[in-house]
mmCIF file of C-alpha atoms in Angstrom:
data_model
loop_
_atom_site.group_PDB
_atom_site.id
_atom_site.type_symbol
_atom_site.label_atom_id
_atom_site.label_comp_id
_atom_site.label_asym_id
_atom_site.label_seq_id
_atom_site.Cartn_x
_atom_site.Cartn_y
_atom_site.Cartn_z
ATOM 1 C CA MET A 1 9.518 21.148 13.000
ATOM 2 C CA LYS A 2 8.227 21.809 9.565
ATOM 3 C CA TYR A 3 3.646 23.226 10.272
ATOM 4 C CA PRO A 4 1.039 22.421 8.024
ATOM 5 C CA GLU A 5 0.552 25.489 5.120
ATOM 6 C CA GLY A 6 -3.071 26.088 6.301
ATOM 7 C CA ILE A 7 -1.308 27.268 9.850
ATOM 8 C CA VAL A 8 1.607 29.552 9.413
ATOM 9 C CA LYS A 9 -0.425 31.190 6.738
ATOM 10 C CA GLU A 10 -3.212 31.949 9.426
ATOM 11 C CA LYS A 11 -0.258 33.372 12.056
ATOM 12 C CA GLY A 12 -1.616 36.697 11.740
ATOM 13 C CA ILE A 13 -5.321 36.105 13.097
ATOM 14 C CA LYS A 14 -3.950 35.693 17.103
ATOM 15 C CA ASN A 15 -6.604 35.908 20.054
ATOM 16 C CA LYS A 16 -4.280 35.386 22.544
ATOM 17 C CA THR A 17 -6.091 35.069 26.027
ATOM 18 C CA SER A 18 -4.913 35.566 29.117
ATOM 19 C CA ASN A 19 -2.026 33.849 29.397
ATOM 20 C CA ASP A 20 -0.885 32.589 26.606
ATOM 21 C CA LYS A 21 -0.344 32.479 23.036
ATOM 22 C CA THR A 22 -2.921 30.812 21.201
ATOM 23 C CA THR A 23 -4.100 30.962 18.294
ATOM 24 C CA LYS A 24 -7.218 30.038 16.834
ATOM 25 C CA ILE A 25 -7.437 28.829 13.149
ATOM 26 C CA ASN A 26 -9.975 29.976 11.000
ATOM 27 C CA TYR A 27 -10.406 27.871 7.976
ATOM 28 C CA THR A 28 -12.473 29.770 5.337
ATOM 29 C CA LYS A 29 -9.682 32.549 5.464
ATOM 30 C CA ARG A 30 -7.486 30.759 2.816
ATOM 31 C CA GLY A 31 -5.679 32.366 0.607
ATOM 32 C CA MET A 32 -4.435 30.926 -3.141
ATOM 33 C CA GLY A 33 -1.219 29.393 -2.070
ATOM 34 C CA LEU A 34 0.488 26.170 -3.568
ATOM 35 C CA GLU A 35 -1.422 24.165 -1.626
ATOM 36 C CA ASP A 36 -4.732 25.903 -2.536
ATOM 37 C CA ASP A 37 -4.180 25.190 -5.717
ATOM 38 C CA LEU A 38 -2.768 22.028 -4.797
ATOM 39 C CA ASN A 39 -5.749 20.984 -2.932
ATOM 40 C CA VAL A 40 -8.209 22.302 -5.555
ATOM 41 C CA THR A 41 -7.251 20.563 -8.761
ATOM 42 C CA ASN A 42 -6.584 17.715 -6.346
ATOM 43 C CA SER A 43 -10.391 17.834 -5.876
ATOM 44 C CA TYR A 44 -10.937 18.705 -9.832
ATOM 45 C CA TYR A 45 -9.053 15.032 -10.364
ATOM 46 C CA ARG A 46 -11.543 14.042 -8.125
ATOM 47 C CA GLU A 47 -14.783 14.670 -9.660
ATOM 48 C CA LYS A 48 -13.702 14.519 -13.502
ATOM 49 C CA ASP A 49 -12.920 11.285 -12.419
ATOM 50 C CA ILE A 50 -9.192 12.217 -13.274
ATOM 51 C CA ALA A 51 -6.709 10.434 -10.811
ATOM 52 C CA TYR A 52 -7.069 9.952 -7.487
ATOM 53 C CA ILE A 53 -4.428 12.125 -5.350
ATOM 54 C CA TYR A 54 -5.001 13.253 -2.361
ATOM 55 C CA LYS A 55 -2.552 15.616 0.691
ATOM 56 C CA LYS A 56 -1.912 13.254 3.817
ATOM 57 C CA PRO A 57 -3.230 14.239 7.335
ATOM 58 C CA THR A 58 -0.283 16.052 9.276
ATOM 59 C CA PRO A 59 1.169 13.960 11.202
ATOM 60 C CA ILE A 60 0.194 14.428 14.930
ATOM 61 C CA LYS A 61 1.955 13.163 17.964
ATOM 62 C CA LEU A 62 -1.848 13.043 20.971
ATOM 63 C CA VAL A 63 -0.558 13.767 24.210
ATOM 64 C CA LYS A 64 -3.719 13.785 26.361
ATOM 65 C CA VAL A 65 -7.514 12.848 24.784
ATOM 66 C CA ASP A 66 -10.545 13.378 26.376
ATOM 67 C CA TYR A 67 -12.506 10.022 24.611
ATOM 68 C CA LYS A 68 -16.314 12.077 26.169
ATOM 69 C CA ILE A 69 -16.843 14.421 23.195
ATOM 70 C CA GLY A 70 -13.444 12.427 20.607
ATOM 71 C CA LYS A 71 -11.191 16.415 21.674
ATOM 72 C CA ILE A 72 -7.835 15.868 21.483
ATOM 73 C CA LYS A 73 -6.310 18.526 24.684
ATOM 74 C CA GLU A 74 -2.409 18.055 24.462
ATOM 75 C CA ALA A 75 -1.016 17.633 21.530
ATOM 76 C CA TYR A 76 2.586 18.132 19.374
ATOM 77 C CA PHE A 77 3.618 17.999 15.311
ATOM 78 C CA ASP A 78 4.950 15.034 14.566
ATOM 79 C CA MET A 79 8.355 15.123 11.764
ATOM 80 C CA PRO A 80 6.590 13.831 8.828
ATOM 81 C CA SER A 81 7.571 10.523 6.794
ATOM 82 C CA THR A 82 7.129 10.845 3.201
ATOM 83 C CA THR A 83 5.483 13.151 0.904
ATOM 84 C CA ASP A 84 3.184 15.100 1.767
ATOM 85 C CA TYR A 85 0.901 14.327 -1.525
ATOM 86 C CA ASN A 86 0.496 10.506 -3.002
ATOM 87 C CA GLY A 87 -2.343 8.414 -5.849
ATOM 88 C CA ILE A 88 -2.399 7.245 -8.864
ATOM 89 C CA TYR A 89 -2.989 8.357 -12.168
ATOM 90 C CA LYS A 90 -3.863 5.809 -14.841
ATOM 91 C CA GLY A 91 -2.290 3.004 -12.701
ATOM 92 C CA LYS A 92 0.824 4.204 -11.931
ATOM 93 C CA TYR A 93 1.702 5.839 -8.131
ATOM 94 C CA ILE A 94 2.496 9.631 -7.805
ATOM 95 C CA ASP A 95 4.590 10.875 -5.925
ATOM 96 C CA PHE A 96 5.364 14.165 -4.656
ATOM 97 C CA GLU A 97 6.248 16.787 -2.550
ATOM 98 C CA ALA A 98 5.536 20.374 -2.654
ATOM 99 C CA LYS A 99 7.790 23.655 -1.641
ATOM 100 C CA GLU A 100 6.646 27.322 -1.893
ATOM 101 C CA THR A 101 9.957 29.779 -1.741
ATOM 102 C CA THR A 102 10.316 33.587 -2.224
ATOM 103 C CA SER A 103 13.841 33.483 -3.267
ATOM 104 C CA LEU A 104 14.238 35.305 -6.982
ATOM 105 C CA THR A 105 17.173 33.517 -7.700
ATOM 106 C CA SER A 106 17.130 29.717 -6.205
ATOM 107 C CA PHE A 107 15.306 26.094 -4.316
ATOM 108 C CA PRO A 108 17.285 25.811 -0.918
ATOM 109 C CA LEU A 109 16.926 22.162 -0.684
ATOM 110 C CA GLY A 110 17.199 22.244 2.774
ATOM 111 C CA ASN A 111 13.059 23.583 2.707
ATOM 112 C CA ILE A 112 12.637 19.728 2.013
ATOM 113 C CA HIS A 113 13.713 17.254 4.929
ATOM 114 C CA SER A 114 15.864 14.336 4.228
ATOM 115 C CA HIS A 115 14.113 11.937 5.196
ATOM 116 C CA GLN A 116 11.304 13.344 2.213
ATOM 117 C CA LEU A 117 13.764 13.212 -0.441
ATOM 118 C CA LYS A 118 15.154 10.073 1.020
ATOM 119 C CA HIS A 119 10.932 8.683 0.329
ATOM 120 C CA LEU A 120 10.871 10.338 -3.521
ATOM 121 C CA GLU A 121 14.725 8.343 -4.018
ATOM 122 C CA ASN A 122 12.259 4.805 -2.580
ATOM 123 C CA ILE A 123 9.640 5.574 -5.254
ATOM 124 C CA TYR A 124 12.003 6.963 -8.353
ATOM 125 C CA ARG A 125 14.102 3.202 -7.251
ATOM 126 C CA HIS A 126 10.737 1.241 -7.513
ATOM 127 C CA LYS A 127 9.545 2.892 -10.359
ATOM 128 C CA GLY A 128 6.330 5.246 -8.888
ATOM 129 C CA VAL A 129 6.698 9.031 -10.447
ATOM 130 C CA ALA A 130 8.719 10.558 -7.999
ATOM 131 C CA PHE A 131 9.143 14.999 -8.530
ATOM 132 C CA LEU A 132 8.880 18.175 -7.147
ATOM 133 C CA ILE A 133 6.309 20.986 -7.290
ATOM 134 C CA ILE A 134 8.262 24.061 -6.507
ATOM 135 C CA ARG A 135 6.532 27.283 -6.115
ATOM 136 C CA PHE A 136 9.059 31.090 -7.172
ATOM 137 C CA THR A 137 6.289 32.986 -5.209
ATOM 138 C CA ARG A 138 7.933 36.011 -6.212
ATOM 139 C CA LEU A 139 8.678 35.317 -10.110
ATOM 140 C CA GLU A 140 5.330 33.972 -9.912
ATOM 141 C CA GLU A 141 6.799 31.120 -11.573
ATOM 142 C CA THR A 142 5.347 26.952 -10.925
ATOM 143 C CA PHE A 143 7.739 24.459 -11.790
ATOM 144 C CA ILE A 144 7.931 20.122 -11.788
ATOM 145 C CA LEU A 145 11.289 18.835 -11.476
ATOM 146 C CA MET A 146 11.530 15.361 -11.880
ATOM 147 C CA GLU A 147 12.871 13.462 -8.897
ATOM 148 C CA LYS A 148 15.906 11.581 -12.124
ATOM 149 C CA ASP A 149 16.576 15.533 -13.065
ATOM 150 C CA LEU A 150 16.886 16.441 -8.803
ATOM 151 C CA LEU A 151 19.384 12.594 -8.518
ATOM 152 C CA ASP A 152 21.378 14.623 -11.022
ATOM 153 C CA PHE A 153 21.346 17.950 -9.969
ATOM 154 C CA MET A 154 22.587 16.730 -6.164
ATOM 155 C CA LYS A 155 25.149 13.861 -7.926
ATOM 156 C CA GLU A 156 26.573 17.112 -9.802
ATOM 157 C CA ASN A 157 26.249 20.026 -8.087
ATOM 158 C CA LYS A 158 27.408 20.578 -3.553
ATOM 159 C CA ARG A 159 24.952 23.705 -3.883
ATOM 160 C CA LYS A 160 22.347 23.095 -0.877
ATOM 161 C CA SER A 161 20.202 25.317 -3.547
ATOM 162 C CA ILE A 162 19.154 24.281 -6.880
ATOM 163 C CA PRO A 163 19.254 27.799 -8.964
ATOM 164 C CA ILE A 164 16.551 29.057 -10.878
ATOM 165 C CA SER A 165 18.116 28.749 -14.180
ATOM 166 C CA TYR A 166 18.074 25.103 -14.239
ATOM 167 C CA MET A 167 14.461 24.267 -12.937
ATOM 168 C CA ARG A 168 14.068 26.443 -15.900
ATOM 169 C CA LYS A 169 15.919 23.815 -17.515
ATOM 170 C CA LYS A 170 15.237 20.841 -16.993
ATOM 171 C CA GLY A 171 12.007 21.837 -14.800
ATOM 172 C CA TYR A 172 8.137 21.337 -16.917
ATOM 173 C CA LYS A 173 6.297 24.751 -15.910
ATOM 174 C CA ILE A 174 3.431 24.932 -14.487
ATOM 175 C CA LYS A 175 0.956 27.871 -15.618
ATOM 176 C CA ILE A 176 -1.861 29.017 -13.560
ATOM 177 C CA LYS A 177 -5.731 28.284 -15.136
ATOM 178 C CA TYR A 178 -8.967 28.435 -14.652
ATOM 179 C CA GLN A 179 -9.690 24.794 -14.167
ATOM 180 C CA PRO A 180 -8.123 22.670 -12.656
ATOM 181 C CA ARG A 181 -5.222 25.295 -11.547
ATOM 182 C CA LEU A 182 -2.383 23.806 -12.039
ATOM 183 C CA ASP A 183 -3.149 20.890 -14.350
ATOM 184 C CA TYR A 184 0.702 19.537 -13.203
ATOM 185 C CA LEU A 185 -0.962 15.876 -14.564
ATOM 186 C CA GLU A 186 -0.525 17.783 -18.115
ATOM 187 C CA ALA A 187 2.824 19.209 -17.501
ATOM 188 C CA LEU A 188 3.636 15.686 -16.216
ATOM 189 C CA ARG A 189 1.855 14.406 -19.991
ATOM 190 C CA LYS A 190 3.170 16.395 -22.315
ATOM 191 C CA ASN A 191 6.701 16.782 -20.770
ATOM 192 C CA GLY A 192 7.604 12.926 -20.978
ATOM 193 C CA GLY A 193 7.067 12.686 -16.763
ATOM 194 C CA ILE A 194 4.380 9.817 -17.471
ATOM 195 C CA MET B 1 -16.343 8.338 14.643
ATOM 196 C CA LYS B 2 -13.536 6.941 14.714
ATOM 197 C CA TYR B 3 -10.673 6.946 16.751
ATOM 198 C CA PRO B 4 -7.107 5.805 15.706
ATOM 199 C CA GLU B 5 -6.165 2.483 16.683
ATOM 200 C CA GLY B 6 -4.193 3.287 19.481
ATOM 201 C CA ILE B 7 -5.954 5.326 21.404
ATOM 202 C CA VAL B 8 -8.986 3.148 21.975
ATOM 203 C CA LYS B 9 -6.566 0.454 22.475
ATOM 204 C CA GLU B 10 -5.333 2.493 25.422
ATOM 205 C CA LYS B 11 -8.839 3.526 26.749
ATOM 206 C CA GLY B 12 -7.850 1.498 30.207
ATOM 207 C CA ILE B 13 -5.542 3.572 30.873
ATOM 208 C CA LYS B 14 -7.325 6.592 32.565
ATOM 209 C CA ASN B 15 -5.094 9.236 34.182
ATOM 210 C CA LYS B 16 -8.081 11.582 35.462
ATOM 211 C CA THR B 17 -7.757 14.377 36.729
ATOM 212 C CA SER B 18 -9.898 16.385 38.879
ATOM 213 C CA ASN B 19 -12.324 18.280 36.204
ATOM 214 C CA ASP B 20 -11.788 15.928 33.910
ATOM 215 C CA LYS B 21 -11.749 12.837 31.915
ATOM 216 C CA THR B 22 -8.530 13.343 29.876
ATOM 217 C CA THR B 23 -7.135 10.600 29.255
ATOM 218 C CA LYS B 24 -3.034 10.205 28.817
ATOM 219 C CA ILE B 25 -1.444 7.604 25.961
ATOM 220 C CA ASN B 26 1.177 5.884 26.496
ATOM 221 C CA TYR B 27 2.853 4.795 23.421
ATOM 222 C CA THR B 28 4.776 2.428 25.548
ATOM 223 C CA LYS B 29 2.045 0.254 26.430
ATOM 224 C CA ARG B 30 0.435 -1.129 23.072
ATOM 225 C CA GLY B 31 -0.238 -4.766 22.291
ATOM 226 C CA MET B 32 0.355 -6.734 18.265
ATOM 227 C CA GLY B 33 -3.368 -5.342 17.332
ATOM 228 C CA LEU B 34 -3.533 -6.139 13.338
ATOM 229 C CA GLU B 35 -2.360 -2.588 13.842
ATOM 230 C CA ASP B 36 0.393 -2.828 15.377
ATOM 231 C CA ASP B 37 1.815 -6.378 12.526
ATOM 232 C CA LEU B 38 0.312 -4.311 10.133
ATOM 233 C CA ASN B 39 3.280 -1.274 11.007
ATOM 234 C CA VAL B 40 5.915 -3.642 11.307
ATOM 235 C CA THR B 41 5.731 -5.716 9.029
ATOM 236 C CA ASN B 42 5.384 -2.363 6.607
ATOM 237 C CA SER B 43 8.923 -1.140 8.006
ATOM 238 C CA TYR B 44 10.097 -4.810 7.319
ATOM 239 C CA TYR B 45 9.085 -4.528 4.196
ATOM 240 C CA ARG B 46 11.389 -0.992 3.637
ATOM 241 C CA GLU B 47 14.158 -1.924 5.602
ATOM 242 C CA LYS B 48 14.707 -4.636 3.033
ATOM 243 C CA ASP B 49 14.175 -2.572 0.768
ATOM 244 C CA ILE B 50 10.885 -3.847 -0.916
ATOM 245 C CA ALA B 51 7.883 -1.782 -0.740
ATOM 246 C CA TYR B 52 7.584 1.633 0.473
ATOM 247 C CA ILE B 53 3.975 0.628 2.149
ATOM 248 C CA TYR B 54 3.494 3.446 4.573
ATOM 249 C CA LYS B 55 -0.023 4.270 7.082
ATOM 250 C CA LYS B 56 -1.704 7.866 6.836
ATOM 251 C CA PRO B 57 -1.544 10.218 10.041
ATOM 252 C CA THR B 58 -5.123 10.251 11.476
ATOM 253 C CA PRO B 59 -6.686 13.829 9.570
ATOM 254 C CA ILE B 60 -6.457 16.211 12.682
ATOM 255 C CA LYS B 61 -9.132 19.207 12.521
ATOM 256 C CA LEU B 62 -6.991 23.103 14.378
ATOM 257 C CA VAL B 63 -8.769 24.848 16.368
ATOM 258 C CA LYS B 64 -6.186 26.104 18.701
ATOM 259 C CA VAL B 65 -2.203 26.275 18.077
ATOM 260 C CA ASP B 66 0.131 27.805 20.095
ATOM 261 C CA TYR B 67 2.546 28.360 17.683
ATOM 262 C CA LYS B 68 5.868 29.408 19.925
ATOM 263 C CA ILE B 69 6.117 25.962 21.463
ATOM 264 C CA GLY B 70 4.260 24.291 18.625
ATOM 265 C CA LYS B 71 1.678 22.887 20.824
ATOM 266 C CA ILE B 72 -2.419 21.582 19.734
ATOM 267 C CA LYS B 73 -4.165 22.561 22.941
ATOM 268 C CA GLU B 74 -7.882 21.402 20.654
ATOM 269 C CA ALA B 75 -8.286 19.308 18.216
ATOM 270 C CA TYR B 76 -11.164 17.229 17.191
ATOM 271 C CA PHE B 77 -10.077 14.138 15.329
ATOM 272 C CA ASP B 78 -11.647 14.602 11.156
ATOM 273 C CA MET B 79 -13.475 12.413 9.550
ATOM 274 C CA PRO B 80 -10.863 10.488 6.741
ATOM 275 C CA SER B 81 -11.133 10.608 3.522
ATOM 276 C CA THR B 82 -9.123 7.615 1.808
ATOM 277 C CA THR B 83 -8.088 4.000 3.480
ATOM 278 C CA ASP B 84 -5.521 4.296 6.171
ATOM 279 C CA TYR B 85 -2.877 2.483 4.791
ATOM 280 C CA ASN B 86 -1.303 3.161 0.901
ATOM 281 C CA GLY B 87 2.083 2.921 -1.277
ATOM 282 C CA ILE B 88 3.827 1.401 -3.973
ATOM 283 C CA TYR B 89 5.491 -1.885 -4.223
ATOM 284 C CA LYS B 90 7.209 -3.498 -7.826
ATOM 285 C CA GLY B 91 6.295 -0.412 -9.146
ATOM 286 C CA LYS B 92 1.774 -0.785 -8.460
ATOM 287 C CA TYR B 93 0.064 1.282 -6.273
ATOM 288 C CA ILE B 94 -1.339 -0.544 -3.193
ATOM 289 C CA ASP B 95 -4.285 0.760 -1.112
ATOM 290 C CA PHE B 96 -5.915 -0.998 1.230
ATOM 291 C CA GLU B 97 -8.024 -0.473 4.939
ATOM 292 C CA ALA B 98 -7.238 -2.850 7.784
ATOM 293 C CA LYS B 99 -10.038 -3.722 9.529
ATOM 294 C CA GLU B 100 -10.869 -5.704 13.227
ATOM 295 C CA THR B 101 -14.181 -7.744 13.956
ATOM 296 C CA THR B 102 -14.708 -9.458 17.520
ATOM 297 C CA SER B 103 -17.699 -11.244 15.829
ATOM 298 C CA LEU B 104 -17.521 -15.240 15.555
ATOM 299 C CA THR B 105 -19.119 -14.835 12.127
ATOM 300 C CA SER B 106 -19.314 -12.255 9.558
ATOM 301 C CA PHE B 107 -17.397 -9.230 9.195
ATOM 302 C CA PRO B 108 -20.076 -6.155 9.271
ATOM 303 C CA LEU B 109 -19.346 -3.976 6.202
ATOM 304 C CA GLY B 110 -20.663 -1.301 8.325
ATOM 305 C CA ASN B 111 -17.431 -1.297 10.537
ATOM 306 C CA ILE B 112 -16.261 0.198 7.122
ATOM 307 C CA HIS B 113 -17.011 4.293 6.044
ATOM 308 C CA SER B 114 -18.985 4.450 2.333
ATOM 309 C CA HIS B 115 -16.722 6.672 1.520
ATOM 310 C CA GLN B 116 -14.170 3.827 2.544
ATOM 311 C CA LEU B 117 -14.963 1.860 0.304
ATOM 312 C CA LYS B 118 -16.183 4.898 -2.772
ATOM 313 C CA HIS B 119 -12.497 5.431 -2.428
ATOM 314 C CA LEU B 120 -10.575 2.034 -2.976
ATOM 315 C CA GLU B 121 -14.378 1.146 -6.242
ATOM 316 C CA ASN B 122 -12.416 4.181 -7.611
ATOM 317 C CA ILE B 123 -8.622 2.591 -7.346
ATOM 318 C CA TYR B 124 -9.659 -0.737 -8.836
ATOM 319 C CA ARG B 125 -11.217 1.305 -11.652
ATOM 320 C CA HIS B 126 -8.518 2.687 -12.361
ATOM 321 C CA LYS B 127 -5.292 -0.014 -12.361
ATOM 322 C CA GLY B 128 -4.562 0.039 -8.190
ATOM 323 C CA VAL B 129 -4.559 -3.720 -6.378
ATOM 324 C CA ALA B 130 -7.495 -2.352 -3.778
ATOM 325 C CA PHE B 131 -7.875 -4.318 -0.875
ATOM 326 C CA LEU B 132 -9.798 -5.488 2.383
ATOM 327 C CA ILE B 133 -7.729 -6.275 5.423
ATOM 328 C CA ILE B 134 -9.641 -7.970 7.849
ATOM 329 C CA ARG B 135 -9.231 -9.746 11.275
ATOM 330 C CA PHE B 136 -11.801 -11.964 12.973
ATOM 331 C CA THR B 137 -9.460 -11.703 16.654
ATOM 332 C CA ARG B 138 -10.995 -14.213 18.125
ATOM 333 C CA LEU B 139 -10.757 -17.370 15.943
ATOM 334 C CA GLU B 140 -7.090 -15.499 14.752
ATOM 335 C CA GLU B 141 -8.018 -15.900 10.844
ATOM 336 C CA THR B 142 -6.387 -12.785 9.257
ATOM 337 C CA PHE B 143 -7.086 -12.192 5.693
ATOM 338 C CA ILE B 144 -7.123 -10.275 3.157
ATOM 339 C CA LEU B 145 -10.277 -9.211 0.527
ATOM 340 C CA MET B 146 -8.993 -7.993 -3.139
ATOM 341 C CA GLU B 147 -11.885 -5.146 -4.062
ATOM 342 C CA LYS B 148 -13.082 -7.487 -6.602
ATOM 343 C CA ASP B 149 -14.181 -9.310 -4.878
ATOM 344 C CA LEU B 150 -15.864 -7.167 -2.452
ATOM 345 C CA LEU B 151 -17.861 -5.458 -5.158
ATOM 346 C CA ASP B 152 -18.913 -9.030 -6.116
ATOM 347 C CA PHE B 153 -19.844 -9.942 -2.485
ATOM 348 C CA MET B 154 -22.234 -6.542 -2.696
ATOM 349 C CA LYS B 155 -23.735 -6.543 -5.965
ATOM 350 C CA GLU B 156 -24.596 -10.019 -4.924
ATOM 351 C CA ASN B 157 -25.872 -9.344 -1.369
ATOM 352 C CA LYS B 158 -27.964 -7.060 0.207
ATOM 353 C CA ARG B 159 -26.028 -8.057 3.167
ATOM 354 C CA LYS B 160 -24.560 -6.174 5.678
ATOM 355 C CA SER B 161 -21.654 -7.707 6.477
ATOM 356 C CA ILE B 162 -19.709 -10.280 4.879
ATOM 357 C CA PRO B 163 -19.818 -13.940 6.378
ATOM 358 C CA ILE B 164 -17.019 -15.932 7.065
ATOM 359 C CA SER B 165 -17.932 -18.983 4.251
ATOM 360 C CA TYR B 166 -17.030 -15.740 2.243
ATOM 361 C CA MET B 167 -13.952 -15.626 3.348
ATOM 362 C CA ARG B 168 -12.463 -18.001 2.657
ATOM 363 C CA LYS B 169 -13.243 -19.118 -0.080
ATOM 364 C CA LYS B 170 -12.974 -15.793 -1.714
ATOM 365 C CA GLY B 171 -10.202 -13.994 0.670
ATOM 366 C CA TYR B 172 -5.917 -15.010 0.857
ATOM 367 C CA LYS B 173 -5.695 -16.233 3.458
ATOM 368 C CA ILE B 174 -2.229 -14.452 6.297
ATOM 369 C CA LYS B 175 -0.319 -16.517 8.132
ATOM 370 C CA ILE B 176 0.874 -15.073 11.247
ATOM 371 C CA LYS B 177 5.185 -15.552 11.095
ATOM 372 C CA TYR B 178 8.475 -14.008 12.274
ATOM 373 C CA GLN B 179 9.442 -11.917 9.598
ATOM 374 C CA PRO B 180 7.346 -10.411 7.967
ATOM 375 C CA ARG B 181 5.157 -11.239 10.957
ATOM 376 C CA LEU B 182 1.739 -10.248 8.109
ATOM 377 C CA ASP B 183 3.590 -11.037 4.757
ATOM 378 C CA TYR B 184 0.588 -10.005 3.054
ATOM 379 C CA LEU B 185 2.654 -9.042 -0.605
ATOM 380 C CA GLU B 186 2.962 -12.536 -0.441
ATOM 381 C CA ALA B 187 -0.116 -13.704 0.298
ATOM 382 C CA LEU B 188 -1.554 -11.412 -2.700
ATOM 383 C CA ARG B 189 1.494 -12.616 -5.177
ATOM 384 C CA LYS B 190 0.859 -16.400 -4.442
ATOM 385 C CA ASN B 191 -2.572 -15.661 -4.870
ATOM 386 C CA GLY B 192 -2.798 -14.348 -7.955
ATOM 387 C CA GLY B 193 -4.156 -10.974 -5.794
ATOM 388 C CA ILE B 194 -0.461 -8.926 -7.432
#
């Protein structure tokens, strides 16, 4: 099961009661991980009227709801059927999944659900701009890997992880800058990905 | 506050305990409202490899989570910042909001959040295919209203609801059929909306 990024990061902040291991979400104490970088970047694109790309809400399976006050009392995380991000840029359909890895050598493809990989393939086949954004956190390197190059890799390799050498050769590196923080649209444009 | 369709429809099925007014969600007892029609239609489009258009998950603000078992113990419905549906069709970015009304005479624009209307305008300006799908449930009539025609209406009218006459004149009628149930892509194609 995959949890939304904001939560996993908050795991340290526990607020145990006598009965359970419930963790109270602290929305103010987030670090600047890949998801945050993308959120501020997408906000910047919207503010400047450059692109309208959003992170989709995390799918939740509702079980018990109190309608009087709009309170959800029991629910579970659901499997996402698509990627986390999509939107529009200059009339083009943009669709991607973003992942971090602590590995120094390769990105494990098992980190992405198989139906998400299938989804990216569908988008690519229907002429959307489909890609992964992969960050090697300990190397401080972030890459765009176009769906075409991902498909090529999977066709030619039995390996279940993409070596950093392949990312450096085929991927488009995205540099962290002041504004927008992670200018992936510029990286796509500069490298002919769009 | 807007609740997801599935829930509002289940309001009748109460499962009260001594302490609260919690309603247990029954996922099997759904009728065929507009949302269901769109879900089966979008599934059909995907199965036939025609288009990849999805309903976005309902945004939820998490408060308490038990990570051990992935259970959400307290959460609230959040405001959607975009429309409910988006995706790709023949390389084009598709984006729409779908609403039902019981009115016999007009569709109240107040049924759509102002930021959703703004979102559709942004998508239209960036050359996406943006529209509303409006169903008059008691008249059994379902229309596509293109964003351009919606903007024209709002520019020329101070009225806060769109009369059925305008929908019949400017909208594209979508007929219910066997498969796909609500073929809105065909209605768009036939009328030059795409």
